[in-house]
Short mmCIF file of C-alpha atoms in Angstrom, two decimals:
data_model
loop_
_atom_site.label_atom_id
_atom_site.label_comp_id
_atom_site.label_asym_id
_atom_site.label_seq_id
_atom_site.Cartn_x
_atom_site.Cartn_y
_atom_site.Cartn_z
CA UNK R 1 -14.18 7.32 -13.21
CA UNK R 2 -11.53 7.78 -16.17
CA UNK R 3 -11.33 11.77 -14.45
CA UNK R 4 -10.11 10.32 -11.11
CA UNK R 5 -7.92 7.87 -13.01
CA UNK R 6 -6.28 10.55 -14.98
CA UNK R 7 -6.22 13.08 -11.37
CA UNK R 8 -4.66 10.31 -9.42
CA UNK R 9 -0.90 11.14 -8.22
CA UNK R 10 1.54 9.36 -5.58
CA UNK R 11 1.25 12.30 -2.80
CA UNK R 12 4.19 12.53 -0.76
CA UNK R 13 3.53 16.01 1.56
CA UNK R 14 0.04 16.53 3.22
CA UNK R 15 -1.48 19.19 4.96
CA UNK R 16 -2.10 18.59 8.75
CA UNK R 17 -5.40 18.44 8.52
CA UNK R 18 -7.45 15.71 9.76
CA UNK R 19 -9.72 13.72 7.53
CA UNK R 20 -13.57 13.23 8.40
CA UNK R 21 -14.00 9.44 9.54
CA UNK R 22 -16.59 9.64 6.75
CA UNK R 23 -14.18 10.07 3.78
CA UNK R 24 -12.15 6.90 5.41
CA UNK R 25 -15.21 5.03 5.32
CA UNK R 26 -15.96 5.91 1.50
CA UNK R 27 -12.76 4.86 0.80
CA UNK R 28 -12.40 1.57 2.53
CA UNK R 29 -15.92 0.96 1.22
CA UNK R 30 -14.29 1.56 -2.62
CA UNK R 31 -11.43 -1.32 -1.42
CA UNK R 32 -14.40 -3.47 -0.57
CA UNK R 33 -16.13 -3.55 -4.14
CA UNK R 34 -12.72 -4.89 -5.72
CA UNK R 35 -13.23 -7.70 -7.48
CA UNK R 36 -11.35 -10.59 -6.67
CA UNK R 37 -10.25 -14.70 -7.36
CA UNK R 38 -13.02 -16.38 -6.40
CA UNK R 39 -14.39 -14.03 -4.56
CA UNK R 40 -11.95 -14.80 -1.38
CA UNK R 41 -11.82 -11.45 -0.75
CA UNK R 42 -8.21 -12.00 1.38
CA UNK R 43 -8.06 -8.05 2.14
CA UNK R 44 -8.29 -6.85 5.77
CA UNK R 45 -7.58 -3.11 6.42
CA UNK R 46 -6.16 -1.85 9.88
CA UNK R 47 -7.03 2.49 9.78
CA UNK R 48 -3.90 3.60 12.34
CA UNK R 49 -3.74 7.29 13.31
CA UNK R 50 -3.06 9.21 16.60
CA UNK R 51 -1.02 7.35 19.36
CA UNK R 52 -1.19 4.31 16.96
CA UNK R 53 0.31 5.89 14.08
CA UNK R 54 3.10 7.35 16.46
CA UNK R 55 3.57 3.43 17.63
CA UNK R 56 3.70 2.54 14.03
CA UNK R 57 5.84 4.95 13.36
CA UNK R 58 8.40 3.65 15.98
CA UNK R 59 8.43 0.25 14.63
CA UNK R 60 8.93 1.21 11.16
CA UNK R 61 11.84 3.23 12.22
CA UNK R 62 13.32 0.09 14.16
CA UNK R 63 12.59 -1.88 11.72
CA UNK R 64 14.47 0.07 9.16
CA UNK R 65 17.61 -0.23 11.60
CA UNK R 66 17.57 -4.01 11.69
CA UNK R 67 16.97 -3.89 8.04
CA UNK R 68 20.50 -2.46 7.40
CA UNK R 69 22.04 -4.80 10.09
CA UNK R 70 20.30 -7.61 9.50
CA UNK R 71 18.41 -7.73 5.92
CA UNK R 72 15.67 -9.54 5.12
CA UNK R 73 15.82 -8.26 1.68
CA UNK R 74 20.15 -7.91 0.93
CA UNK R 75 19.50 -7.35 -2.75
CA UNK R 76 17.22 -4.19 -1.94
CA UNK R 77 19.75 -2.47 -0.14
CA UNK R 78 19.91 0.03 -2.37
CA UNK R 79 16.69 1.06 -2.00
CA UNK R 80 16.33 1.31 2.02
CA UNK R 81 17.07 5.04 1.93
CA UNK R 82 13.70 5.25 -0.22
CA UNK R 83 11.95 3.66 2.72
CA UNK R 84 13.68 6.02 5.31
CA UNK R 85 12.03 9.02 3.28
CA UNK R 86 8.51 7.14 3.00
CA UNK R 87 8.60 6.64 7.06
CA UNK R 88 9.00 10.55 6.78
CA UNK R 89 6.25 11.22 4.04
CA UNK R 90 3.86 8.75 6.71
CA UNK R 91 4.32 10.95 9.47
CA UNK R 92 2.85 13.79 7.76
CA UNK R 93 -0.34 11.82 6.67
CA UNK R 94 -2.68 11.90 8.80
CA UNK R 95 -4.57 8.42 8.28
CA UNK R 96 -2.50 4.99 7.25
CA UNK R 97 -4.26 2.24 5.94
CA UNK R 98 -2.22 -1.07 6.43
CA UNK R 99 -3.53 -3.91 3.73
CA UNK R 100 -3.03 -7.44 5.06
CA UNK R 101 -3.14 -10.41 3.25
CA UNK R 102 -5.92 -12.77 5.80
CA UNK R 103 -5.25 -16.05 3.56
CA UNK R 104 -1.16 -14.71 3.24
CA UNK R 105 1.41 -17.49 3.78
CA UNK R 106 4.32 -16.71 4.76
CA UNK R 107 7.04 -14.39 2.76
CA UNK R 108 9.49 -16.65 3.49
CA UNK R 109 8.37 -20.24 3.15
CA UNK R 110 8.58 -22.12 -0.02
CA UNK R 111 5.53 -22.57 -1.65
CA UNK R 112 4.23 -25.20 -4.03
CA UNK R 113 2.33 -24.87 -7.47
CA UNK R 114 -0.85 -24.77 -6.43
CA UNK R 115 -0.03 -22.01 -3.36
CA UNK R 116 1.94 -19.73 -5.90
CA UNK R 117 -0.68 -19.77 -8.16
CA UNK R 118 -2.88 -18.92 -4.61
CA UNK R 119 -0.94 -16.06 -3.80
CA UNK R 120 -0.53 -14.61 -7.14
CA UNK R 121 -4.58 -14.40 -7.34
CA UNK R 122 -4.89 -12.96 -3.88
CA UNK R 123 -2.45 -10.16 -4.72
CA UNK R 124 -4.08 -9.19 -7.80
CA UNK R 125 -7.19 -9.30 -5.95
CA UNK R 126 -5.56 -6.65 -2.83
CA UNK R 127 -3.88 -4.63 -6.05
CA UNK R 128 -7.40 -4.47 -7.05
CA UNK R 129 -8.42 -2.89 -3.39
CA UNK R 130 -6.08 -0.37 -3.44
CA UNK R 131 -6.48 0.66 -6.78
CA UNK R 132 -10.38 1.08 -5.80
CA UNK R 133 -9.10 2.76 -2.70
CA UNK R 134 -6.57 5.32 -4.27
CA UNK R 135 -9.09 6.35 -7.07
CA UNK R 136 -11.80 7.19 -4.22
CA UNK R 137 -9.57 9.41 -2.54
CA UNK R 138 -8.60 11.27 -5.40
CA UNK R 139 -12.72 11.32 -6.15
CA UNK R 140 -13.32 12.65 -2.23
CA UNK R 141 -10.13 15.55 -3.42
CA UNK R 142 -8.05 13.38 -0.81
CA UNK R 143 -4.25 12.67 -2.03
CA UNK R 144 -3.31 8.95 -1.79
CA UNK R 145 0.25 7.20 -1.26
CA UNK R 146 0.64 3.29 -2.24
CA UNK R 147 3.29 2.11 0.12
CA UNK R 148 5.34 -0.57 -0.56
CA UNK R 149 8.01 0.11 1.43
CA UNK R 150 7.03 -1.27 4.47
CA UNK R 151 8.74 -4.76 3.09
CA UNK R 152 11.67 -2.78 4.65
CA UNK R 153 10.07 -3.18 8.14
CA UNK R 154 8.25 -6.48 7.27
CA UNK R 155 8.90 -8.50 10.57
CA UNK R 156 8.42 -5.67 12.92
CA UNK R 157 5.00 -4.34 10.97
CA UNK R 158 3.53 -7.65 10.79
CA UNK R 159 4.37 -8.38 14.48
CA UNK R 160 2.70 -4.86 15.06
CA UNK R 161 -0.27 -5.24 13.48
CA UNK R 162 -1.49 -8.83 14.58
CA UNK R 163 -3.91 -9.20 12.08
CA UNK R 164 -3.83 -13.01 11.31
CA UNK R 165 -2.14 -12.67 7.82
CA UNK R 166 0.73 -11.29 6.12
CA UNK R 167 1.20 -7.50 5.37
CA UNK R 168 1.05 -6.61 1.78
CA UNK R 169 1.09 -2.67 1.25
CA UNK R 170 0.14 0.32 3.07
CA UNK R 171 -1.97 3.44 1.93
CA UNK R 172 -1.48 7.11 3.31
CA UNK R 173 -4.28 9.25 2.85
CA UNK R 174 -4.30 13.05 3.64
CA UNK R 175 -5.43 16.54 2.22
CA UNK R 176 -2.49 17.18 -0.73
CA UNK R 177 0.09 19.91 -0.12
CA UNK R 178 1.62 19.49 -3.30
CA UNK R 179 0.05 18.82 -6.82
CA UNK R 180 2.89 16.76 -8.95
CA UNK R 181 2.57 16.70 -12.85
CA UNK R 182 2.01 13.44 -14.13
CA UNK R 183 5.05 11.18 -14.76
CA UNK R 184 5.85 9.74 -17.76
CA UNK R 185 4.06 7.16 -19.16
CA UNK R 186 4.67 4.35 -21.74
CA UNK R 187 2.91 4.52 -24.98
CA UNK R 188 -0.29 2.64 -25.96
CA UNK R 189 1.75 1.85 -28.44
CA UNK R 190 4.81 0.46 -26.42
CA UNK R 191 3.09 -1.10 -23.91
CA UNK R 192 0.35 -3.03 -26.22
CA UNK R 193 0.52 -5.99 -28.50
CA UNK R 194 -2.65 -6.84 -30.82
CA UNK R 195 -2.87 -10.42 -31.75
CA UNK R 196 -5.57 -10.95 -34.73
#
């Protein structure tokens, strides 16, 4: 386990090469073993390739457009050319995983103590899933990409995908066509505090 955890890498360019339904089955099956708050299990996954994933693709793109017309997000602005070059790295993957929230509320309504507190558990829980999902793939010698840019195209995904929950991150899967070095990483050190 700690090999595919050191292995892992955010792949961005993949091989046109399909993937055996098999291999997509291992790894959903890796999502499902996630442990999670009170064992709600709020994940659903939606597998989109072929025609689909061309229709995806087509919302994500006008989704993207009302995004810089119409923001859902202003303060990300910034960042919307990062989601421009994901939609670009998803068209070369051959399978998408969409991960969907089935006890989600919605992004934009306030929420009280007791939902916050809901939601936070139910994301760790799906963080969980594709954490499980991403190290499978790298143990199958798949590449992985956790997408979180489709917050760009939230409305127009969501609408898309139908699934009876809110949409929380996407995963590309494909054969790697590039092998990245690891990026930097913070220190044990810097990132730990002992308390005796």
């Amino acid at each position: 386990m700690l090999d595919a955890v050191i292995k892992r890498r955010s792949i961005r360019k993949y091989k046109e090469e399909e993937i055996p339904v098999h291999m997509v089955e291992e790894v959903l099956r890796a999502g499902l073993l996630a442990p999670s708050s009170k064992n709600r299990q709020p994940w659903k996954f939606i597998v989109v390739t072929g025609r689909s994933k061309a229709e995806m693709l087509e919302v994500f793109r006008q989704g993207l457009e009302r995004e810089k017309n119409s923001p859902l997000l202003p303060e990300s602005a910034p960042y919307i050319g990062g989601a421009e070059y994901t939609l670009q790295v998803m068209k070369q993957a051959p399978v998408i995983i969409f991960i969907v929230n089935t006890l989600g509320l919605e992004v934009n309504r306030g929420l009280t103590p007791d939902e916050r507190i809901f939601e936070l558990c139910n994301a760790q829980s799906i963080g969980a899933a594709i954490e499980n999902m991403t190290l499978a793939a790298t143990d199958l010698g798949l590449g992985s990409l956790w997408i979180c840019d489709t917050c760009f195209a939230y409305q127009e995904l969501n609408g898309w995908l139908d699934a009876g929950g809110e949409l929380i991150a996407a995963l590309a899967l494909g054969y790697a066509d590039e092998a990245p070095a690891a990026r930097p990483r913070k220190s044990l050190e810097e990132a730990t505090e002992w308390r005796y």
